[in-house]
Amino acid sequence: MGQGSYNPYESAQKQFDRVADLIGLEQPIRDLLRQPSREYHFTIPVKMDDNSTKVFNGYRIQHNDARGPAKGGIRFHPQETVDTIRALSMWMTWKCAVVDIPLGGGKGGIICDPRTLSKGEQERLCRGYVRQLYKNMGPNLDVPAPDVMTNSQHMLWMLDEYEVLTGAHYPGTITGKPVGMGGSLGRTEATGYGVIYNLREALKVLNIDIKNTTASLQGFGNVAEYAARLYTRLGGKIVAISCWDGNDNKPYTYRKPDGLDIDQMAKIKDSFGSIDKQKALDLGCELLDGDEWLSQDVDILLPCALENQITPNNFGKISKQVKIICEGANGPTTPDCDDLIKERGIYLIPDFLCNAGGVTCSYFEQVQSNMNYYWTKEEVLEKLDQKMTAAFHAVHQLAQDKNLYMRDAAYVIAINRVAEAVKLRGWV
Ligand code: NAD
């Protein structure tokens, strides 16, 4: 949430400056892209259940919309900061650009703790947010989605308020809606499957048969579970999964050298992605320390839980056998690890390419909502595969041609695309 000394906005600007230097970006374009185009800061008065009125602070930040309407989630968090939202809006611009979807980057948030609010209070908060923003959002302006501590119900209340205020149906205003109420089939699978479409292509270019590979996974939530399902379906073997244990308040690694049965493991996890320790032991899993997922003798590491998990302090634990790191989570390796990954010659699939399946499917949801015509799950996943595969190969090819690290190649493509749109529009 941008607490303490780490400021995500400064870090997003530093990353941008480094790539801007690398590609010799002209000064006016740098000045435009290293900060958001527009910021809305507003207050939201909410009638509470006890008849008092509480005032919340809300934000929506549109980093850039040269390639299309801004796109990005709305977060509810007690420690939300404007700088976190600025950074996330900038990262959304690069993520949409690297997978070449015609959208820009945005992010929003409300400083609040939804766990302490009743359902009615949450609904009034969502509606109040839209009342403040509706003139500056919409299918052709800025399209929000769920994010930290927001869900499909929040999105539907927001959409309903928008439609009441504008007097017509605009389901393409918001994504992450429930299926049957404008949501897209395939969204649940999209991010995890997108991770594995990237991995599948990486293995092809490295000439490795997926059936001969093993992997270790951090996390067993939405992204990790669907990544594990597709990877094992394609013939790979997951030997370890690390996840949080809510009872013991620490993570554990569950290991089976012969390969974990993902269906079975999914049956013994709760809705927060925590595996039931006793049931896992009953299934014959070994129980190891939470960080042991990192030191397994596997070909592939799939960090799909949270940020800052692979650091210079624990990098030495990574087995010499590891050939690929697939960043399913956002920011799972700290920036000071990039040189170590390069030195070891590990092939990295950077987060904003690797986990872009989610936003790509949100884009498909918006397209379907705007048409008011919905595709089958197979159609959605097929289109997703095509997009992710094309994006992967564009980044891989540039990395090969210019001898770039994969993360740098992904940034170069994304920033160049946005810079080009800005120039073509005559903004600079
Ligand atoms: P989730 O809340 O469904 O799952 C998180 C998982 O991480 C859980 O299994 C939890 O047990 C585990 N975990 C938490 N702390 C841990 C620890 N210390 N050690 C080991 N495991 C731990 O979250 P998710 O939606 O799967 O998202 C995972 C990551 O992917 C996040 O970084 C998120 O920002 C990113 N991401 C998600 C999506 C999406 O569509 N869900 C899209 C893009 C990026």
XYZ file of C-alpha atoms and ligand atoms in Angstrom:
472
model
C 0.000 0.000 0.000
C 2.939 2.313 -0.330
C 3.729 2.446 3.376
C 7.160 2.932 4.889
C 10.140 3.986 2.812
C 9.111 2.187 -0.399
C 7.153 4.483 -2.671
C 5.653 2.554 -5.614
C 5.174 5.727 -7.678
C 8.852 6.662 -7.400
C 9.733 3.113 -8.329
C 7.371 3.147 -11.360
C 8.929 6.447 -12.485
C 12.458 5.068 -12.038
C 11.609 2.026 -14.164
C 10.125 4.310 -16.796
C 13.148 6.668 -16.806
C 15.529 3.737 -17.300
C 13.665 2.461 -20.369
C 13.126 6.007 -21.668
C 16.956 6.410 -21.581
C 17.423 3.048 -23.280
C 15.192 3.970 -26.222
C 16.156 7.672 -26.291
C 12.586 8.879 -25.767
C 12.056 12.555 -26.629
C 11.716 14.898 -23.643
C 8.080 15.990 -24.164
C 6.936 12.356 -24.395
C 8.872 11.546 -21.224
C 7.281 14.489 -19.450
C 3.856 13.273 -20.533
C 4.262 9.572 -19.734
C 6.127 9.730 -16.424
C 3.022 11.104 -14.681
C -0.749 10.563 -14.933
C -2.765 12.594 -17.446
C -5.665 13.148 -15.044
C -6.453 12.660 -11.367
C -9.794 12.881 -9.608
C -9.735 13.215 -5.823
C -13.106 13.449 -4.118
C -15.061 12.949 -0.924
C -17.897 10.441 -0.579
C -20.399 11.074 2.227
C -22.108 7.829 3.242
C -25.137 7.393 5.498
C -24.116 4.697 7.951
C -26.486 2.118 9.448
C -26.540 3.989 12.802
C -27.790 7.142 10.989
C -24.452 8.931 11.299
C -22.662 10.181 8.160
C -19.106 9.168 7.432
C -16.977 10.858 4.776
C -14.631 8.641 2.728
C -11.865 9.718 0.339
C -12.021 8.352 -3.219
C -9.647 8.556 -6.160
C -9.557 7.741 -9.826
C -6.348 8.245 -11.745
C -6.060 8.000 -15.527
C -2.424 7.624 -16.448
C -2.788 7.600 -20.214
C -5.564 7.024 -22.738
C -3.777 7.583 -26.048
C -4.421 3.954 -27.101
C -8.007 3.753 -25.838
C -10.206 4.244 -22.762
C -8.371 3.974 -19.440
C -8.666 0.529 -17.804
C -7.919 -0.607 -14.285
C -9.301 -1.763 -10.973
C -10.818 -0.005 -7.976
C -9.281 -0.961 -4.631
C -10.784 -0.692 -1.155
C -8.082 -0.494 1.496
C -7.610 1.354 4.807
C -3.973 2.183 3.921
C -4.551 3.129 0.294
C -2.312 5.980 -0.906
C -2.520 8.282 -3.919
C 1.018 7.307 -4.934
C 0.106 3.614 -4.984
C -2.821 4.364 -7.289
C -0.600 6.548 -9.508
C 1.955 3.749 -9.847
C -0.693 1.107 -10.536
C -2.350 3.295 -13.181
C 1.000 3.652 -14.946
C 1.632 -0.108 -14.823
C -1.838 -0.666 -16.333
C -0.871 1.490 -19.329
C 2.206 -0.696 -19.959
C 0.305 -3.949 -19.361
C -2.447 -3.110 -21.878
C 0.149 -1.922 -24.375
C 2.404 -4.991 -24.121
C -0.485 -7.330 -24.994
C -1.631 -4.841 -27.627
C -5.188 -4.267 -26.475
C -6.672 -0.872 -27.401
C -6.933 0.461 -23.856
C -5.001 2.860 -21.668
C -4.154 2.692 -17.978
C -6.147 3.776 -14.951
C -6.657 2.833 -11.307
C -8.944 3.897 -8.506
C -9.416 3.447 -4.826
C -11.312 4.365 -1.703
C -9.646 4.620 1.690
C -11.878 2.273 3.681
C -11.971 -1.143 5.276
C -14.891 -3.022 3.679
C -14.575 -5.743 6.370
C -15.947 -3.241 8.893
C -18.826 -2.046 6.665
C -22.251 -3.646 6.386
C -23.537 -4.717 2.984
C -25.793 -1.658 2.829
C -22.923 0.680 3.731
C -20.755 -0.890 1.028
C -23.526 -0.418 -1.525
C -23.977 3.264 -0.602
C -20.183 3.736 -0.790
C -20.050 2.198 -4.285
C -22.960 4.344 -5.469
C -21.393 7.466 -3.896
C -18.114 6.759 -5.728
C -19.936 6.652 -9.065
C -21.971 9.786 -8.301
C -18.679 11.665 -7.995
C -17.101 10.145 -11.085
C -19.797 9.294 -13.605
C -19.084 12.248 -15.911
C -15.471 11.095 -16.216
C -15.953 7.347 -16.645
C -17.822 5.156 -19.133
C -17.230 2.649 -21.934
C -15.434 5.236 -24.068
C -13.619 7.045 -21.260
C -12.494 4.905 -18.384
C -13.536 1.347 -17.528
C -13.049 0.193 -13.904
C -12.834 -3.413 -12.645
C -12.544 -5.235 -9.305
C -9.208 -5.243 -7.478
C -8.041 -5.605 -3.875
C -11.109 -6.160 -1.625
C -13.660 -5.303 -4.335
C -15.788 -7.911 -6.092
C -18.427 -8.472 -8.760
C -21.230 -7.275 -6.463
C -19.452 -3.928 -5.949
C -19.045 -3.634 -9.724
C -22.734 -4.298 -10.325
C -23.835 -1.649 -7.787
C -21.473 0.806 -9.478
C -22.801 -0.067 -12.934
C -26.394 0.268 -11.740
C -25.703 3.739 -10.314
C -24.013 4.764 -13.561
C -27.008 3.577 -15.591
C -29.467 5.341 -13.269
C -27.529 8.604 -13.629
C -27.114 8.363 -17.403
C -30.545 6.895 -18.090
C -29.573 3.956 -20.305
C -27.813 0.587 -20.305
C -24.032 0.753 -20.714
C -22.728 -2.644 -19.535
C -19.301 -1.881 -21.073
C -18.750 0.756 -18.372
C -17.337 -1.730 -15.883
C -15.828 -5.220 -16.070
C -15.679 -8.029 -13.544
C -19.478 -8.269 -13.501
C -21.125 -11.592 -12.598
C -21.636 -14.010 -15.511
C -25.253 -13.585 -16.664
C -25.159 -9.883 -15.713
C -22.620 -8.849 -18.343
C -19.603 -10.806 -17.079
C -17.467 -12.929 -19.411
C -17.065 -16.667 -19.282
C -13.420 -17.639 -18.869
C -12.499 -14.743 -16.554
C -11.882 -17.121 -13.630
C -9.352 -19.097 -15.654
C -7.925 -16.175 -17.640
C -4.954 -15.009 -15.568
C -3.666 -18.475 -14.641
C -4.153 -19.829 -18.152
C -2.423 -16.726 -19.564
C 0.598 -17.495 -17.362
C 0.800 -20.983 -18.863
C 0.242 -19.852 -22.479
C 3.379 -17.745 -21.928
C 5.241 -20.640 -20.313
C 4.222 -23.055 -23.087
C 5.643 -20.693 -25.718
C 8.823 -20.082 -23.691
C 9.427 -23.833 -23.475
C 8.963 -24.090 -27.248
C 11.587 -21.445 -28.006
C 13.939 -23.036 -25.471
C 13.349 -26.415 -27.110
C 12.133 -28.089 -23.942
C 9.261 -30.594 -23.955
C 6.732 -29.493 -21.316
C 6.096 -33.182 -20.528
C 9.664 -33.494 -19.212
C 9.400 -30.512 -16.882
C 8.713 -30.020 -13.191
C 7.600 -26.867 -11.427
C 7.231 -25.394 -7.973
C 4.431 -22.972 -7.206
C 3.974 -20.191 -4.682
C 0.299 -19.499 -3.938
C -2.837 -21.527 -4.528
C -5.360 -18.756 -5.105
C -7.089 -17.861 -8.358
C -3.978 -17.317 -10.479
C -1.956 -20.232 -9.102
C -4.752 -22.814 -9.192
C -5.632 -22.249 -12.837
C -1.972 -22.021 -13.829
C -1.408 -25.378 -12.101
C -4.460 -26.931 -13.757
C -3.402 -26.012 -17.285
C 0.301 -26.756 -16.763
C -0.430 -30.269 -15.491
C -3.021 -30.809 -18.236
C -0.275 -30.040 -20.782
C 1.888 -32.719 -19.155
C 3.998 -30.820 -16.606
C 4.464 -31.982 -13.026
C 4.001 -29.701 -9.987
C 6.085 -31.050 -7.118
C 5.537 -28.299 -4.536
C 2.941 -25.684 -3.615
C 3.409 -23.046 -0.940
C 0.460 -21.183 0.555
C -0.671 -19.328 3.650
C -2.079 -21.199 6.646
C -4.680 -19.028 8.387
C -4.682 -21.112 11.572
C -0.926 -21.120 12.158
C -0.477 -17.663 10.604
C 2.442 -18.740 8.464
C 3.001 -20.280 5.057
C 3.777 -23.973 4.424
C 5.095 -25.798 1.388
C 3.305 -29.030 0.420
C 5.530 -31.405 -1.529
C 5.096 -34.619 -3.473
C 8.144 -35.526 -5.564
C 5.990 -37.710 -7.866
C 3.709 -34.759 -8.620
C 0.734 -33.234 -6.833
C -2.789 -33.993 -8.023
C -4.125 -30.480 -8.607
C -7.787 -31.529 -8.618
C -7.340 -33.146 -5.220
C -5.420 -30.174 -3.839
C -8.097 -27.738 -5.094
C -10.739 -29.778 -3.245
C -8.943 -29.239 0.079
C -8.368 -25.488 -0.184
C -10.612 -22.709 1.121
C -11.845 -19.609 -0.712
C -8.698 -17.669 0.323
C -6.402 -20.219 -1.344
C -5.233 -21.885 1.896
C -4.748 -25.658 1.823
C -6.085 -27.740 4.736
C -2.888 -28.986 6.402
C -4.322 -32.180 7.883
C -6.064 -33.205 4.677
C -2.858 -32.568 2.712
C -0.927 -34.824 5.124
C -3.656 -37.462 4.703
C -3.092 -37.268 0.941
C 0.570 -38.077 1.515
C 2.066 -34.597 1.079
C 5.271 -33.728 2.909
C 5.002 -30.565 4.993
C 7.927 -28.128 4.619
C 8.650 -24.527 5.593
C 6.796 -21.865 3.627
C 9.843 -20.681 1.686
C 10.944 -24.197 0.652
C 9.017 -23.896 -2.627
C 11.949 -21.767 -3.769
C 14.686 -24.341 -3.203
C 13.160 -27.336 -5.008
C 15.094 -29.069 -7.811
C 12.649 -28.095 -10.548
C 12.844 -26.569 -14.029
C 10.268 -23.838 -13.477
C 9.397 -21.491 -10.624
C 5.896 -20.053 -10.630
C 5.620 -17.262 -8.038
C 1.850 -16.646 -8.109
C 1.104 -15.313 -4.611
C 2.366 -11.849 -3.756
C 5.062 -9.236 -4.298
C 8.714 -9.180 -3.117
C 9.089 -12.960 -2.663
C 12.360 -13.542 -4.522
C 15.029 -11.195 -3.172
C 18.850 -11.034 -3.195
C 18.672 -12.563 0.330
C 16.980 -15.794 -0.758
C 18.106 -15.909 -4.399
C 20.974 -18.276 -3.485
C 18.410 -20.902 -2.424
C 17.147 -21.305 -5.992
C 18.249 -24.654 -7.424
C 20.760 -24.642 -10.309
C 18.212 -26.732 -12.222
C 15.763 -23.803 -12.553
C 15.583 -22.579 -16.146
C 12.478 -20.362 -16.125
C 10.817 -17.964 -13.696
C 7.231 -17.205 -14.655
C 5.978 -14.166 -12.727
C 2.275 -14.870 -12.213
C 2.005 -12.437 -9.271
C 2.631 -8.708 -9.546
C 6.214 -7.826 -8.603
C 7.194 -11.201 -7.060
C 10.912 -10.601 -7.665
C 12.466 -7.423 -6.286
C 14.107 -5.135 -8.884
C 17.564 -5.781 -7.379
C 17.172 -9.467 -8.338
C 17.117 -8.788 -12.069
C 20.927 -8.775 -12.367
C 21.143 -12.085 -10.460
C 18.529 -13.690 -12.737
C 20.437 -12.449 -15.797
C 23.797 -13.699 -14.473
C 22.389 -17.182 -13.873
C 20.884 -17.194 -17.369
C 17.392 -17.965 -16.060
C 14.674 -17.151 -18.608
C 12.277 -14.634 -17.054
C 8.679 -14.035 -18.141
C 7.988 -10.609 -16.593
C 4.833 -10.025 -14.558
C 3.048 -7.481 -16.722
C 3.301 -9.807 -19.717
C 2.898 -13.071 -17.789
C -0.264 -12.149 -15.853
C -1.905 -9.953 -18.526
C -4.480 -12.685 -19.256
C -6.756 -11.086 -16.653
C -6.911 -7.663 -18.244
C -7.107 -9.207 -21.710
C -10.211 -11.137 -20.670
C -11.615 -7.957 -19.084
C -11.147 -6.313 -22.460
C -13.084 -9.208 -24.026
C -15.806 -8.682 -21.420
C -16.011 -5.016 -22.406
C -16.201 -5.886 -26.120
C -19.002 -8.414 -25.443
C -20.843 -5.961 -23.174
C -20.634 -3.168 -25.752
C -22.091 -5.548 -28.384
C -24.558 -7.032 -25.890
C -23.647 -10.431 -27.320
C -21.694 -13.020 -25.353
C -19.193 -15.660 -26.481
C -18.774 -19.246 -25.294
C -15.990 -20.033 -22.855
C -14.088 -21.866 -25.623
C -14.243 -18.776 -27.836
C -12.995 -16.506 -25.044
C -10.098 -18.830 -24.154
C -9.123 -19.306 -27.785
C -8.952 -15.539 -28.325
C -7.012 -15.210 -25.068
C -4.481 -17.802 -26.194
C -3.966 -15.982 -29.507
C -3.384 -12.621 -27.795
C -1.017 -13.955 -25.143
C 0.937 -16.073 -27.614
C 1.406 -13.125 -29.982
C 2.449 -10.847 -27.109
C 4.953 -13.384 -25.811
C 6.620 -13.850 -29.206
C 6.860 -10.095 -29.847
C 8.708 -9.656 -26.537
C 10.878 -12.750 -27.009
C 11.845 -11.694 -30.546
C 12.857 -8.212 -29.470
C 14.852 -9.641 -26.566
C 16.690 -11.909 -29.034
C 17.229 -9.268 -31.720
C 18.519 -6.562 -29.379
C 20.044 -8.846 -26.751
C 17.729 -7.475 -24.078
C 16.557 -8.926 -20.787
C 12.911 -10.031 -21.164
C 11.618 -7.439 -18.680
C 13.393 -4.645 -20.553
C 12.132 -5.942 -23.903
C 8.541 -5.939 -22.601
C 8.925 -2.363 -21.336
C 10.486 -1.215 -24.611
C 7.545 -2.598 -26.601
C 4.931 -1.147 -24.244
C 6.468 2.314 -23.942
C 7.170 2.544 -27.680
C 3.541 1.665 -28.471
C 2.175 4.334 -26.152
C 4.747 6.899 -27.370
C 3.747 6.152 -30.954
C 0.032 6.667 -30.152
C 0.825 9.959 -28.441
C 2.830 11.128 -31.473
C 0.236 9.982 -34.024
C -2.445 11.906 -32.152
C -0.255 14.996 -32.352
C -0.128 15.443 -28.572
C 3.596 16.182 -28.691
P -5.557 -14.903 -4.151
O -5.866 -14.007 -3.005
O -6.634 -15.671 -4.811
O -4.412 -15.958 -3.722
C -3.247 -15.592 -3.047
C -2.512 -16.869 -2.659
O -1.253 -16.511 -2.069
C -3.238 -17.729 -1.631
O -3.137 -19.085 -2.005
C -2.454 -17.502 -0.351
O -2.483 -18.632 0.533
C -1.060 -17.312 -0.904
N -0.137 -16.636 0.011
C -0.353 -15.503 0.720
N 0.733 -15.219 1.462
C 1.648 -16.187 1.204
C 2.948 -16.458 1.675
N 3.576 -15.648 2.532
N 3.595 -17.555 1.201
C 2.985 -18.388 0.330
N 1.749 -18.187 -0.139
C 1.082 -17.097 0.290
O -4.809 -13.947 -5.209
P -4.746 -14.084 -6.787
O -5.924 -13.397 -7.384
O -4.436 -15.474 -7.165
O -3.485 -13.137 -7.102
C -2.159 -13.578 -6.879
C -1.190 -12.546 -7.456
O -1.457 -12.348 -8.846
C -1.247 -11.135 -6.851
O 0.054 -10.581 -6.929
C -2.168 -10.391 -7.797
O -1.948 -8.985 -7.753
C -1.706 -10.970 -9.116
N -2.678 -10.851 -10.210
C -3.925 -11.413 -10.103
C -4.810 -11.330 -11.175
C -6.152 -12.007 -11.118
O -6.859 -11.982 -12.142
N -6.546 -12.619 -10.021
C -4.447 -10.634 -12.344
C -3.169 -10.083 -12.444
C -2.301 -10.201 -11.366
